[in-house]
Amino acid sequence: MTNFAAFYTAWSDQLQQLLRQLCSAPKPPTTQDHLHLLNHLVDKLLSHYSEYYRVKAAAAERDVLDIFAAPWASSFEKSLHWIAGWRPTTVFHLVYTESSILFESHIVDILRGVRTGDLGDLSPTQFRRVSELQCETVKEENAITDELSEWQHSVSDLMGASGDVDEMIGRLVPVVRKADELRLRTVKRVVELLSPQQAIEFLIAAAELQLGIREWGVDQDRP
């Protein structure tokens, strides 16, 4: 087991603990203390994600191919990877899906004019800003994909010319870094568009998806 593999296992266990804290948080917040608690939990989880990408960046500097191979991930997890991790645009599918589910469950209250304050109660302004952010993210995601494609096309030229293989592989590091920066930035920017309660619900859905995929994948990989 590599150092990053051990870190990832411990990090996932901590994510599970944070998820339990998010699920037990007061929703909706009815006091100022509740609101402070929700904001604290949001900051705590975002810091947890930031720590993951900080350690991953250092690991990529040491061995970027190991990051791509991701021996700590299940086969199912790796089948969903885009440049050594999840696609940033997955965030928007998650927001829309959770919003739709909650909207349908509260449709009677909403028609009566009762505001629920959850992800199913996104305002038109929030929907517009999420849509604008999605368009920006798609462009950035495509640009990074193009950068990886250029690297892949250059490999045959370098190998044929007996080029510097270490230098060639090293050019993958900034590609992974840009992808990870986009992943983290997208989560943070979506959270900024949401109320504390909505942010908590979004982060719960994101953590449950990530941990659920990991658990199912590990079960499938068992002999």
PDB file of N, CA, C and O in Angstrom, residues 51-112:
ATOM      1  N   GLU A  51      -7.815  19.395   2.093  1.00  0.00           N
ATOM      2  CA  GLU A  51      -6.698  18.581   2.574  1.00  0.00           C
ATOM      3  C   GLU A  51      -6.439  17.406   1.637  1.00  0.00           C
ATOM      4  O   GLU A  51      -5.280  17.060   1.349  1.00  0.00           O
ATOM      5  N   TYR A  52      -7.514  16.800   1.126  1.00  0.00           N
ATOM      6  CA  TYR A  52      -7.370  15.684   0.178  1.00  0.00           C
ATOM      7  C   TYR A  52      -6.587  16.126  -1.047  1.00  0.00           C
ATOM      8  O   TYR A  52      -5.632  15.451  -1.474  1.00  0.00           O
ATOM      9  N   TYR A  53      -6.951  17.252  -1.618  1.00  0.00           N
ATOM     10  CA  TYR A  53      -6.280  17.701  -2.839  1.00  0.00           C
ATOM     11  C   TYR A  53      -4.874  18.218  -2.571  1.00  0.00           C
ATOM     12  O   TYR A  53      -4.011  18.152  -3.447  1.00  0.00           O
ATOM     13  N   ARG A  54      -4.626  18.714  -1.364  1.00  0.00           N
ATOM     14  CA  ARG A  54      -3.267  19.131  -1.014  1.00  0.00           C
ATOM     15  C   ARG A  54      -2.334  17.924  -0.975  1.00  0.00           C
ATOM     16  O   ARG A  54      -1.241  17.948  -1.560  1.00  0.00           O
ATOM     17  N   VAL A  55      -2.773  16.862  -0.319  1.00  0.00           N
ATOM     18  CA  VAL A  55      -1.952  15.653  -0.217  1.00  0.00           C
ATOM     19  C   VAL A  55      -1.840  14.975  -1.580  1.00  0.00           C
ATOM     20  O   VAL A  55      -0.770  14.470  -1.958  1.00  0.00           O
ATOM     21  N   LYS A  56      -2.904  14.977  -2.339  1.00  0.00           N
ATOM     22  CA  LYS A  56      -2.884  14.358  -3.668  1.00  0.00           C
ATOM     23  C   LYS A  56      -1.906  15.080  -4.589  1.00  0.00           C
ATOM     24  O   LYS A  56      -1.195  14.444  -5.377  1.00  0.00           O
ATOM     25  N   ALA A  57      -1.859  16.415  -4.500  1.00  0.00           N
ATOM     26  CA  ALA A  57      -0.934  17.190  -5.330  1.00  0.00           C
ATOM     27  C   ALA A  57       0.515  16.820  -5.027  1.00  0.00           C
ATOM     28  O   ALA A  57       1.349  16.680  -5.942  1.00  0.00           O
ATOM     29  N   ALA A  58       0.817  16.646  -3.754  1.00  0.00           N
ATOM     30  CA  ALA A  58       2.176  16.253  -3.363  1.00  0.00           C
ATOM     31  C   ALA A  58       2.494  14.851  -3.871  1.00  0.00           C
ATOM     32  O   ALA A  58       3.609  14.575  -4.331  1.00  0.00           O
ATOM     33  N   ALA A  59       1.509  13.954  -3.810  1.00  0.00           N
ATOM     34  CA  ALA A  59       1.702  12.586  -4.295  1.00  0.00           C
ATOM     35  C   ALA A  59       1.906  12.568  -5.810  1.00  0.00           C
ATOM     36  O   ALA A  59       2.702  11.783  -6.332  1.00  0.00           O
ATOM     37  N   ALA A  60       1.202  13.438  -6.523  1.00  0.00           N
ATOM     38  CA  ALA A  60       1.341  13.511  -7.975  1.00  0.00           C
ATOM     39  C   ALA A  60       2.733  13.992  -8.370  1.00  0.00           C
ATOM     40  O   ALA A  60       3.296  13.550  -9.376  1.00  0.00           O
ATOM     41  N   GLU A  61       3.286  14.887  -7.583  1.00  0.00           N
ATOM     42  CA  GLU A  61       4.652  15.363  -7.852  1.00  0.00           C
ATOM     43  C   GLU A  61       5.647  14.216  -7.738  1.00  0.00           C
ATOM     44  O   GLU A  61       6.627  14.151  -8.488  1.00  0.00           O
ATOM     45  N   ARG A  62       5.387  13.296  -6.805  1.00  0.00           N
ATOM     46  CA  ARG A  62       6.296  12.164  -6.604  1.00  0.00           C
ATOM     47  C   ARG A  62       6.105  11.087  -7.674  1.00  0.00           C
ATOM     48  O   ARG A  62       7.078  10.522  -8.169  1.00  0.00           O
ATOM     49  N   ASP A  63       4.849  10.787  -8.018  1.00  0.00           N
ATOM     50  CA  ASP A  63       4.563   9.710  -8.972  1.00  0.00           C
ATOM     51  C   ASP A  63       3.187   9.931  -9.585  1.00  0.00           C
ATOM     52  O   ASP A  63       2.189   9.413  -9.086  1.00  0.00           O
ATOM     53  N   VAL A  64       3.147  10.686 -10.672  1.00  0.00           N
ATOM     54  CA  VAL A  64       1.864  11.045 -11.274  1.00  0.00           C
ATOM     55  C   VAL A  64       1.181   9.836 -11.908  1.00  0.00           C
ATOM     56  O   VAL A  64      -0.060   9.756 -11.946  1.00  0.00           O
ATOM     57  N   LEU A  65       1.955   8.863 -12.384  1.00  0.00           N
ATOM     58  CA  LEU A  65       1.341   7.677 -12.986  1.00  0.00           C
ATOM     59  C   LEU A  65       0.609   6.846 -11.942  1.00  0.00           C
ATOM     60  O   LEU A  65      -0.408   6.205 -12.237  1.00  0.00           O
ATOM     61  N   ASP A  66       1.130   6.853 -10.721  1.00  0.00           N
ATOM     62  CA  ASP A  66       0.456   6.133  -9.640  1.00  0.00           C
ATOM     63  C   ASP A  66      -0.891   6.781  -9.344  1.00  0.00           C
ATOM     64  O   ASP A  66      -1.868   6.086  -9.047  1.00  0.00           O
ATOM     65  N   ILE A  67      -0.948   8.112  -9.443  1.00  0.00           N
ATOM     66  CA  ILE A  67      -2.210   8.827  -9.231  1.00  0.00           C
ATOM     67  C   ILE A  67      -3.211   8.453 -10.315  1.00  0.00           C
ATOM     68  O   ILE A  67      -4.403   8.262 -10.038  1.00  0.00           O
ATOM     69  N   PHE A  68      -2.750   8.322 -11.547  1.00  0.00           N
ATOM     70  CA  PHE A  68      -3.636   7.911 -12.631  1.00  0.00           C
ATOM     71  C   PHE A  68      -4.091   6.462 -12.450  1.00  0.00           C
ATOM     72  O   PHE A  68      -5.246   6.125 -12.702  1.00  0.00           O
ATOM     73  N   ALA A  69      -3.178   5.602 -12.040  1.00  0.00           N
ATOM     74  CA  ALA A  69      -3.513   4.184 -11.868  1.00  0.00           C
ATOM     75  C   ALA A  69      -4.460   3.974 -10.692  1.00  0.00           C
ATOM     76  O   ALA A  69      -5.296   3.062 -10.703  1.00  0.00           O
ATOM     77  N   ALA A  70      -4.338   4.825  -9.673  1.00  0.00           N
ATOM     78  CA  ALA A  70      -5.230   4.803  -8.495  1.00  0.00           C
ATOM     79  C   ALA A  70      -5.438   3.392  -7.935  1.00  0.00           C
ATOM     80  O   ALA A  70      -6.566   2.894  -7.891  1.00  0.00           O
ATOM     81  N   PRO A  71      -4.366   2.728  -7.476  1.00  0.00           N
ATOM     82  CA  PRO A  71      -4.518   1.372  -6.950  1.00  0.00           C
ATOM     83  C   PRO A  71      -5.373   1.296  -5.682  1.00  0.00           C
ATOM     84  O   PRO A  71      -5.814   0.212  -5.296  1.00  0.00           O
ATOM     85  N   TRP A  72      -5.606   2.424  -5.029  1.00  0.00           N
ATOM     86  CA  TRP A  72      -6.438   2.462  -3.817  1.00  0.00           C
ATOM     87  C   TRP A  72      -7.925   2.489  -4.138  1.00  0.00           C
ATOM     88  O   TRP A  72      -8.745   2.303  -3.257  1.00  0.00           O
ATOM     89  N   ALA A  73      -8.266   2.726  -5.415  1.00  0.00           N
ATOM     90  CA  ALA A  73      -9.679   2.826  -5.809  1.00  0.00           C
ATOM     91  C   ALA A  73     -10.170   1.491  -6.356  1.00  0.00           C
ATOM     92  O   ALA A  73      -9.398   0.686  -6.886  1.00  0.00           O
ATOM     93  N   SER A  74     -11.467   1.261  -6.249  1.00  0.00           N
ATOM     94  CA  SER A  74     -12.067   0.043  -6.808  1.00  0.00           C
ATOM     95  C   SER A  74     -12.153   0.164  -8.326  1.00  0.00           C
ATOM     96  O   SER A  74     -12.015   1.251  -8.893  1.00  0.00           O
ATOM     97  N   SER A  75     -12.394  -0.956  -8.982  1.00  0.00           N
ATOM     98  CA  SER A  75     -12.533  -0.948 -10.441  1.00  0.00           C
ATOM     99  C   SER A  75     -13.692  -0.052 -10.868  1.00  0.00           C
ATOM    100  O   SER A  75     -13.605   0.662 -11.875  1.00  0.00           O
ATOM    101  N   PHE A  76     -14.769  -0.087 -10.105  1.00  0.00           N
ATOM    102  CA  PHE A  76     -15.931   0.740 -10.437  1.00  0.00           C
ATOM    103  C   PHE A  76     -15.601   2.218 -10.299  1.00  0.00           C
ATOM    104  O   PHE A  76     -15.969   3.030 -11.161  1.00  0.00           O
ATOM    105  N   GLU A  77     -14.903   2.586  -9.223  1.00  0.00           N
ATOM    106  CA  GLU A  77     -14.504   3.979  -9.048  1.00  0.00           C
ATOM    107  C   GLU A  77     -13.646   4.448 -10.220  1.00  0.00           C
ATOM    108  O   GLU A  77     -13.860   5.538 -10.767  1.00  0.00           O
ATOM    109  N   LYS A  78     -12.678   3.616 -10.608  1.00  0.00           N
ATOM    110  CA  LYS A  78     -11.774   4.002 -11.696  1.00  0.00           C
ATOM    111  C   LYS A  78     -12.495   4.110 -13.030  1.00  0.00           C
ATOM    112  O   LYS A  78     -12.108   4.905 -13.897  1.00  0.00           O
ATOM    113  N   SER A  79     -13.571   3.330 -13.213  1.00  0.00           N
ATOM    114  CA  SER A  79     -14.317   3.406 -14.465  1.00  0.00           C
ATOM    115  C   SER A  79     -15.022   4.749 -14.619  1.00  0.00           C
ATOM    116  O   SER A  79     -15.379   5.149 -15.732  1.00  0.00           O
ATOM    117  N   LEU A  80     -15.218   5.454 -13.503  1.00  0.00           N
ATOM    118  CA  LEU A  80     -15.896   6.748 -13.519  1.00  0.00           C
ATOM    119  C   LEU A  80     -14.925   7.924 -13.521  1.00  0.00           C
ATOM    120  O   LEU A  80     -15.354   9.081 -13.555  1.00  0.00           O
ATOM    121  N   HIS A  81     -13.637   7.641 -13.504  1.00  0.00           N
ATOM    122  CA  HIS A  81     -12.646   8.713 -13.402  1.00  0.00           C
ATOM    123  C   HIS A  81     -12.502   9.530 -14.680  1.00  0.00           C
ATOM    124  O   HIS A  81     -12.606   9.011 -15.795  1.00  0.00           O
ATOM    125  N   TRP A  82     -12.259  10.800 -14.479  1.00  0.00           N
ATOM    126  CA  TRP A  82     -11.851  11.734 -15.527  1.00  0.00           C
ATOM    127  C   TRP A  82     -10.587  12.419 -15.016  1.00  0.00           C
ATOM    128  O   TRP A  82     -10.628  13.140 -14.027  1.00  0.00           O
ATOM    129  N   ILE A  83      -9.463  12.137 -15.638  1.00  0.00           N
ATOM    130  CA  ILE A  83      -8.175  12.701 -15.223  1.00  0.00           C
ATOM    131  C   ILE A  83      -7.954  12.507 -13.715  1.00  0.00           C
ATOM    132  O   ILE A  83      -7.869  13.450 -12.935  1.00  0.00           O
ATOM    133  N   ALA A  84      -7.937  11.250 -13.317  1.00  0.00           N
ATOM    134  CA  ALA A  84      -7.601  10.841 -11.947  1.00  0.00           C
ATOM    135  C   ALA A  84      -8.590  11.333 -10.893  1.00  0.00           C
ATOM    136  O   ALA A  84      -8.226  11.589  -9.748  1.00  0.00           O
ATOM    137  N   GLY A  85      -9.853  11.432 -11.268  1.00  0.00           N
ATOM    138  CA  GLY A  85     -10.861  11.831 -10.295  1.00  0.00           C
ATOM    139  C   GLY A  85     -12.221  12.006 -10.956  1.00  0.00           C
ATOM    140  O   GLY A  85     -12.393  11.709 -12.133  1.00  0.00           O
ATOM    141  N   TRP A  86     -13.185  12.500 -10.202  1.00  0.00           N
ATOM    142  CA  TRP A  86     -14.543  12.669 -10.735  1.00  0.00           C
ATOM    143  C   TRP A  86     -14.634  13.901 -11.632  1.00  0.00           C
ATOM    144  O   TRP A  86     -13.872  14.855 -11.491  1.00  0.00           O
ATOM    145  N   ARG A  87     -15.587  13.871 -12.558  1.00  0.00           N
ATOM    146  CA  ARG A  87     -15.815  15.012 -13.445  1.00  0.00           C
ATOM    147  C   ARG A  87     -16.424  16.172 -12.643  1.00  0.00           C
ATOM    148  O   ARG A  87     -17.413  15.988 -11.952  1.00  0.00           O
ATOM    149  N   PRO A  88     -15.867  17.364 -12.769  1.00  0.00           N
ATOM    150  CA  PRO A  88     -16.425  18.509 -12.043  1.00  0.00           C
ATOM    151  C   PRO A  88     -17.898  18.765 -12.360  1.00  0.00           C
ATOM    152  O   PRO A  88     -18.666  19.175 -11.486  1.00  0.00           O
ATOM    153  N   THR A  89     -18.313  18.514 -13.605  1.00  0.00           N
ATOM    154  CA  THR A  89     -19.706  18.765 -13.975  1.00  0.00           C
ATOM    155  C   THR A  89     -20.677  17.798 -13.300  1.00  0.00           C
ATOM    156  O   THR A  89     -21.889  18.025 -13.331  1.00  0.00           O
ATOM    157  N   THR A  90     -20.163  16.746 -12.685  1.00  0.00           N
ATOM    158  CA  THR A  90     -21.022  15.840 -11.911  1.00  0.00           C
ATOM    159  C   THR A  90     -21.745  16.598 -10.802  1.00  0.00           C
ATOM    160  O   THR A  90     -22.870  16.251 -10.426  1.00  0.00           O
ATOM    161  N   VAL A  91     -21.099  17.633 -10.281  1.00  0.00           N
ATOM    162  CA  VAL A  91     -21.670  18.441  -9.208  1.00  0.00           C
ATOM    163  C   VAL A  91     -23.042  18.990  -9.604  1.00  0.00           C
ATOM    164  O   VAL A  91     -23.985  18.987  -8.802  1.00  0.00           O
ATOM    165  N   PHE A  92     -23.162  19.439 -10.833  1.00  0.00           N
ATOM    166  CA  PHE A  92     -24.407  20.076 -11.264  1.00  0.00           C
ATOM    167  C   PHE A  92     -25.528  19.050 -11.452  1.00  0.00           C
ATOM    168  O   PHE A  92     -26.689  19.333 -11.126  1.00  0.00           O
ATOM    169  N   HIS A  93     -25.185  17.880 -11.944  1.00  0.00           N
ATOM    170  CA  HIS A  93     -26.179  16.810 -12.042  1.00  0.00           C
ATOM    171  C   HIS A  93     -26.704  16.456 -10.647  1.00  0.00           C
ATOM    172  O   HIS A  93     -27.896  16.191 -10.461  1.00  0.00           O
ATOM    173  N   LEU A  94     -25.802  16.488  -9.669  1.00  0.00           N
ATOM    174  CA  LEU A  94     -26.183  16.174  -8.292  1.00  0.00           C
ATOM    175  C   LEU A  94     -27.131  17.239  -7.742  1.00  0.00           C
ATOM    176  O   LEU A  94     -28.146  16.919  -7.111  1.00  0.00           O
ATOM    177  N   VAL A  95     -26.809  18.512  -7.979  1.00  0.00           N
ATOM    178  CA  VAL A  95     -27.659  19.605  -7.502  1.00  0.00           C
ATOM    179  C   VAL A  95     -29.051  19.504  -8.117  1.00  0.00           C
ATOM    180  O   VAL A  95     -30.064  19.588  -7.412  1.00  0.00           O
ATOM    181  N   TYR A  96     -29.102  19.323  -9.428  1.00  0.00           N
ATOM    182  CA  TYR A  96     -30.399  19.269 -10.108  1.00  0.00           C
ATOM    183  C   TYR A  96     -31.222  18.050  -9.666  1.00  0.00           C
ATOM    184  O   TYR A  96     -32.436  18.141  -9.483  1.00  0.00           O
ATOM    185  N   THR A  97     -30.544  16.918  -9.495  1.00  0.00           N
ATOM    186  CA  THR A  97     -31.253  15.700  -9.083  1.00  0.00           C
ATOM    187  C   THR A  97     -31.834  15.850  -7.678  1.00  0.00           C
ATOM    188  O   THR A  97     -33.011  15.547  -7.439  1.00  0.00           O
ATOM    189  N   GLU A  98     -31.006  16.300  -6.742  1.00  0.00           N
ATOM    190  CA  GLU A  98     -31.471  16.469  -5.364  1.00  0.00           C
ATOM    191  C   GLU A  98     -32.563  17.527  -5.281  1.00  0.00           C
ATOM    192  O   GLU A  98     -33.544  17.363  -4.545  1.00  0.00           O
ATOM    193  N   SER A  99     -32.411  18.602  -6.035  1.00  0.00           N
ATOM    194  CA  SER A  99     -33.418  19.656  -6.032  1.00  0.00           C
ATOM    195  C   SER A  99     -34.751  19.133  -6.550  1.00  0.00           C
ATOM    196  O   SER A  99     -35.819  19.425  -5.990  1.00  0.00           O
ATOM    197  N   SER A 100     -34.696  18.335  -7.621  1.00  0.00           N
ATOM    198  CA  SER A 100     -35.925  17.787  -8.207  1.00  0.00           C
ATOM    199  C   SER A 100     -36.625  16.838  -7.245  1.00  0.00           C
ATOM    200  O   SER A 100     -37.854  16.890  -7.085  1.00  0.00           O
ATOM    201  N   ILE A 101     -35.845  15.973  -6.583  1.00  0.00           N
ATOM    202  CA  ILE A 101     -36.425  15.012  -5.633  1.00  0.00           C
ATOM    203  C   ILE A 101     -37.122  15.728  -4.484  1.00  0.00           C
ATOM    204  O   ILE A 101     -38.261  15.412  -4.116  1.00  0.00           O
ATOM    205  N   LEU A 102     -36.448  16.739  -3.919  1.00  0.00           N
ATOM    206  CA  LEU A 102     -37.026  17.470  -2.784  1.00  0.00           C
ATOM    207  C   LEU A 102     -38.200  18.333  -3.219  1.00  0.00           C
ATOM    208  O   LEU A 102     -39.180  18.482  -2.479  1.00  0.00           O
ATOM    209  N   PHE A 103     -38.117  18.904  -4.418  1.00  0.00           N
ATOM    210  CA  PHE A 103     -39.227  19.718  -4.925  1.00  0.00           C
ATOM    211  C   PHE A 103     -40.500  18.881  -5.047  1.00  0.00           C
ATOM    212  O   PHE A 103     -41.580  19.298  -4.623  1.00  0.00           O
ATOM    213  N   GLU A 104     -40.344  17.684  -5.620  1.00  0.00           N
ATOM    214  CA  GLU A 104     -41.507  16.809  -5.797  1.00  0.00           C
ATOM    215  C   GLU A 104     -42.090  16.363  -4.455  1.00  0.00           C
ATOM    216  O   GLU A 104     -43.306  16.216  -4.311  1.00  0.00           O
ATOM    217  N   SER A 105     -41.210  16.162  -3.461  1.00  0.00           N
ATOM    218  CA  SER A 105     -41.701  15.706  -2.153  1.00  0.00           C
ATOM    219  C   SER A 105     -42.427  16.825  -1.398  1.00  0.00           C
ATOM    220  O   SER A 105     -43.210  16.556  -0.492  1.00  0.00           O
ATOM    221  N   HIS A 106     -42.156  18.090  -1.776  1.00  0.00           N
ATOM    222  CA  HIS A 106     -42.786  19.231  -1.089  1.00  0.00           C
ATOM    223  C   HIS A 106     -43.746  19.988  -2.001  1.00  0.00           C
ATOM    224  O   HIS A 106     -44.101  21.127  -1.699  1.00  0.00           O
ATOM    225  N   ILE A 107     -44.149  19.379  -3.098  1.00  0.00           N
ATOM    226  CA  ILE A 107     -44.918  20.100  -4.105  1.00  0.00           C
ATOM    227  C   ILE A 107     -46.192  20.724  -3.535  1.00  0.00           C
ATOM    228  O   ILE A 107     -46.550  21.855  -3.881  1.00  0.00           O
ATOM    229  N   VAL A 108     -46.885  20.030  -2.638  1.00  0.00           N
ATOM    230  CA  VAL A 108     -48.128  20.560  -2.063  1.00  0.00           C
ATOM    231  C   VAL A 108     -47.839  21.817  -1.250  1.00  0.00           C
ATOM    232  O   VAL A 108     -48.534  22.841  -1.387  1.00  0.00           O
ATOM    233  N   ASP A 109     -46.806  21.762  -0.396  1.00  0.00           N
ATOM    234  CA  ASP A 109     -46.444  22.928   0.415  1.00  0.00           C
ATOM    235  C   ASP A 109     -46.024  24.100  -0.465  1.00  0.00           C
ATOM    236  O   ASP A 109     -46.384  25.257  -0.199  1.00  0.00           O
ATOM    237  N   ILE A 110     -45.248  23.801  -1.506  1.00  0.00           N
ATOM    238  CA  ILE A 110     -44.757  24.863  -2.391  1.00  0.00           C
ATOM    239  C   ILE A 110     -45.914  25.546  -3.106  1.00  0.00           C
ATOM    240  O   ILE A 110     -45.940  26.775  -3.256  1.00  0.00           O
ATOM    241  N   LEU A 111     -46.888  24.752  -3.554  1.00  0.00           N
ATOM    242  CA  LEU A 111     -48.056  25.327  -4.231  1.00  0.00           C
ATOM    243  C   LEU A 111     -48.877  26.202  -3.281  1.00  0.00           C
ATOM    244  O   LEU A 111     -49.576  27.121  -3.718  1.00  0.00           O
ATOM    245  N   ARG A 112     -48.773  25.923  -2.011  1.00  0.00           N
ATOM    246  CA  ARG A 112     -49.473  26.735  -1.003  1.00  0.00           C
ATOM    247  C   ARG A 112     -48.670  27.972  -0.618  1.00  0.00           C
ATOM    248  O   ARG A 112     -49.111  28.776   0.207  1.00  0.00           O
TER     249      ARG A 112
END
